[in-house]
Amino acid sequence: MADPAKLVFMIDVDNTLLDNDRFFAELTARLDRLFGEAECQRYWRLYENRRETLGYADYLGALQDLRLENNDEAALLQASEFMLDYPFADLLYPDALAVVDHLGRMGTTIVLSDGDIVFQPRKIRRSGLWDAFGGRVLVYVHKERMLDDIERRFPATRYVMVDDKARLLAAMKLQLGDRLTTIFPRQGHYALDSVVADVAPAPDVAVRHIGELLGFSVQDLNLSKAGV
């Protein structure tokens, strides 16, 4: 293995680099048109049940569950096609790709995401993020529990985690301590979570949107002591 990089930026996808709340809303509208309100609501109940059981969002699995009591094959196929062929590049936040490029000039950038092993990687590819990160993509069930594996794959002196979930940032900070700088973009529904203010340790850096990171340097992120 090559010598450890000095700095690795680990960057989330949903509501960090792209507007997943918008996808959620558009999928809801599409399901309502295809199946009606009652079946649309049933889909989201099945989705939440899977999320509670599996620990990650499983859009396709919930559609499979919906199929068990729904024989409208034409509508089911249309729903599947909508999910798999959705133009996720249209959901990228302004300056998201520029931020990836900017941070990549300071260290190694990797996608660090939660999700299933089919739909989430496809979302990352169709958004253009797979190529933007040079294929450095990790998708786990619980990424905060996989830090040993991440360090093995991308050894570094220091790490930076950019994620819209303050509680996840805190969980990772407790494990890596001063080796990790946490950045919280206040985007998406988690930014409005009433418990964010009570999260400890609090994020090291908070920004209103991902594009603000274009103005950050190594010094701004308090990483100069890492020799970066």
XYZ file of C-alpha atoms in Angstrom:
228
model
C 0.000 0.000 0.000
C 1.171 3.539 -0.765
C 2.344 5.841 1.989
C -0.558 7.250 4.008
C -2.011 10.496 2.699
C -1.712 13.447 5.024
C -5.362 14.412 4.705
C -8.527 12.611 3.600
C -11.867 14.350 3.055
C -14.815 12.000 3.603
C -17.953 13.489 2.046
C -21.546 12.337 2.374
C -23.959 12.377 -0.587
C -27.621 12.775 0.394
C -28.429 16.363 1.426
C -24.703 17.088 1.528
C -23.774 17.118 -2.169
C -27.226 16.591 -3.659
C -30.778 17.495 -2.662
C -32.221 14.138 -1.661
C -35.240 15.818 -0.058
C -36.260 16.928 -3.550
C -35.976 13.349 -4.827
C -38.110 12.211 -1.886
C -40.790 14.770 -2.778
C -40.751 13.936 -6.498
C -40.906 10.204 -5.808
C -43.894 10.770 -3.524
C -45.677 12.746 -6.242
C -44.924 10.045 -8.839
C -46.157 7.210 -6.593
C -49.320 9.159 -5.821
C -50.027 9.548 -9.539
C -49.279 5.904 -10.301
C -51.000 4.194 -7.364
C -53.143 6.737 -5.545
C -52.719 8.290 -2.120
C -53.459 5.169 -0.061
C -50.895 2.990 -1.848
C -48.375 5.836 -1.826
C -48.719 6.066 1.939
C -48.381 2.293 2.201
C -45.140 2.463 0.219
C -43.662 4.945 2.691
C -44.773 2.800 5.639
C -42.990 -0.157 4.040
C -39.966 2.065 3.424
C -39.845 3.159 7.078
C -40.233 -0.443 8.249
C -37.268 -1.481 6.107
C -35.224 1.481 7.271
C -35.857 0.611 10.907
C -34.995 -3.051 10.310
C -32.008 -2.649 8.000
C -30.610 0.683 9.173
C -30.549 2.355 5.759
C -32.888 3.668 3.059
C -34.066 0.868 0.760
C -36.246 2.411 -1.944
C -36.199 -0.607 -4.247
C -36.834 -3.077 -1.447
C -39.893 -1.117 -0.346
C -41.167 -1.243 -3.925
C -40.729 -5.016 -3.919
C -42.753 -5.160 -0.689
C -45.460 -2.977 -2.237
C -45.672 -5.423 -5.127
C -46.702 -8.278 -2.823
C -50.186 -6.811 -2.456
C -50.353 -4.757 -5.653
C -50.786 -6.404 -9.054
C -50.593 -3.239 -11.171
C -47.466 -4.429 -12.966
C -47.437 -1.527 -15.423
C -47.426 1.039 -12.627
C -44.821 -0.935 -10.658
C -42.519 -1.012 -13.680
C -42.946 2.719 -14.163
C -42.092 3.342 -10.525
C -38.990 1.160 -10.821
C -37.902 2.951 -13.984
C -38.421 6.338 -12.323
C -36.117 5.382 -9.456
C -33.375 3.737 -11.495
C -33.287 6.301 -14.305
C -33.788 9.435 -12.217
C -31.452 12.277 -13.382
C -29.641 12.714 -10.088
C -27.171 15.134 -11.654
C -30.040 17.643 -11.630
C -30.127 17.448 -7.837
C -26.515 18.456 -7.204
C -26.325 21.528 -5.011
C -24.795 24.663 -6.576
C -20.972 24.441 -6.510
C -21.011 20.829 -5.247
C -18.614 19.588 -7.926
C -16.443 22.684 -7.534
C -16.176 21.951 -3.807
C -15.074 18.376 -4.528
C -12.376 19.730 -6.838
C -11.331 22.397 -4.308
C -10.979 19.944 -1.437
C -9.210 17.504 -3.739
C -6.401 20.027 -4.113
C -5.803 19.878 -0.356
C -6.095 16.130 0.160
C -7.711 12.911 -1.000
C -11.496 13.064 -1.414
C -13.751 10.033 -0.992
C -17.509 9.504 -1.021
C -18.630 8.069 2.313
C -22.294 7.145 2.187
C -24.902 4.907 3.800
C -27.355 2.902 1.719
C -28.175 -0.294 -0.108
C -25.668 -1.868 -2.483
C -27.652 -1.304 -5.713
C -29.620 1.948 -5.673
C -27.155 4.106 -3.733
C -24.157 3.360 -6.004
C -26.377 3.953 -9.038
C -27.434 7.323 -7.614
C -23.778 8.232 -7.113
C -22.919 7.239 -10.696
C -25.882 8.997 -12.299
C -25.190 12.177 -10.355
C -21.661 12.348 -11.766
C -20.128 12.066 -8.315
C -18.535 8.679 -8.976
C -16.384 10.189 -11.702
C -15.801 13.425 -9.775
C -14.250 11.380 -6.953
C -12.255 9.193 -9.317
C -14.149 6.082 -8.219
C -13.193 6.523 -4.556
C -16.635 5.541 -3.279
C -17.568 3.709 -0.081
C -21.159 2.744 0.730
C -21.859 1.109 4.093
C -24.886 0.194 6.179
C -23.583 2.282 9.102
C -20.533 4.261 8.045
C -19.833 5.503 11.572
C -19.191 1.875 12.558
C -16.720 1.281 9.739
C -13.896 3.653 10.632
C -11.337 0.851 10.939
C -12.135 -0.270 7.393
C -12.021 3.314 6.110
C -8.617 3.884 7.712
C -7.336 0.651 6.206
C -8.474 1.649 2.731
C -7.480 5.310 3.007
C -4.810 5.715 5.698
C -4.149 9.336 6.650
C -2.720 11.593 9.304
C -5.927 13.606 9.541
C -9.515 13.210 8.350
C -12.327 15.617 7.595
C -15.963 14.452 7.534
C -18.611 16.531 5.761
C -22.156 15.394 6.568
C -25.637 16.867 7.068
C -26.269 14.757 10.201
C -24.785 16.326 13.321
C -25.320 13.187 15.406
C -23.309 11.079 12.976
C -20.496 13.646 13.022
C -20.452 13.472 16.815
C -20.309 9.673 16.798
C -17.308 9.717 14.463
C -15.584 12.491 16.440
C -15.833 10.435 19.622
C -13.922 7.645 17.889
C -11.240 9.594 16.039
C -10.881 12.552 18.385
C -8.554 15.316 17.238
C -7.632 13.362 14.107
C -11.073 14.235 12.712
C -12.472 17.633 11.810
C -16.254 17.599 11.376
C -18.113 19.913 8.992
C -21.879 20.330 9.202
C -23.642 21.828 6.151
C -27.057 23.028 7.321
C -28.955 21.507 4.407
C -31.913 19.155 4.206
C -34.369 18.077 6.868
C -31.729 17.024 9.402
C -30.514 20.624 9.609
C -33.901 21.492 11.106
C -33.731 18.702 13.689
C -34.503 20.213 17.092
C -31.828 18.089 18.797
C -28.936 19.448 16.692
C -28.193 22.092 19.317
C -27.827 19.382 21.964
C -25.403 17.186 20.014
C -22.036 16.709 21.696
C -19.389 17.105 20.627
C -20.707 19.861 18.389
C -19.474 20.037 14.774
C -16.116 21.778 14.422
C -17.376 23.811 11.474
C -20.927 24.682 10.374
C -21.790 26.216 7.000
C -25.124 27.275 5.537
C -24.536 25.367 2.302
C -21.857 23.195 0.734
C -20.701 25.959 -1.608
C -19.300 27.931 1.318
C -16.430 25.458 1.511
C -14.992 26.988 -1.668
C -13.714 29.786 0.538
C -12.029 27.494 3.061
C -8.324 26.730 3.233
C -6.344 24.228 5.278
C -5.765 26.970 7.857
C -9.492 27.741 8.077
C -10.145 24.095 8.926
C -7.485 24.144 11.668
C -5.511 21.444 9.887
C -2.154 23.198 9.690
C -0.895 21.281 12.755
C -1.237 18.105 10.689
C 1.501 19.357 8.405
C -0.855 19.544 5.446
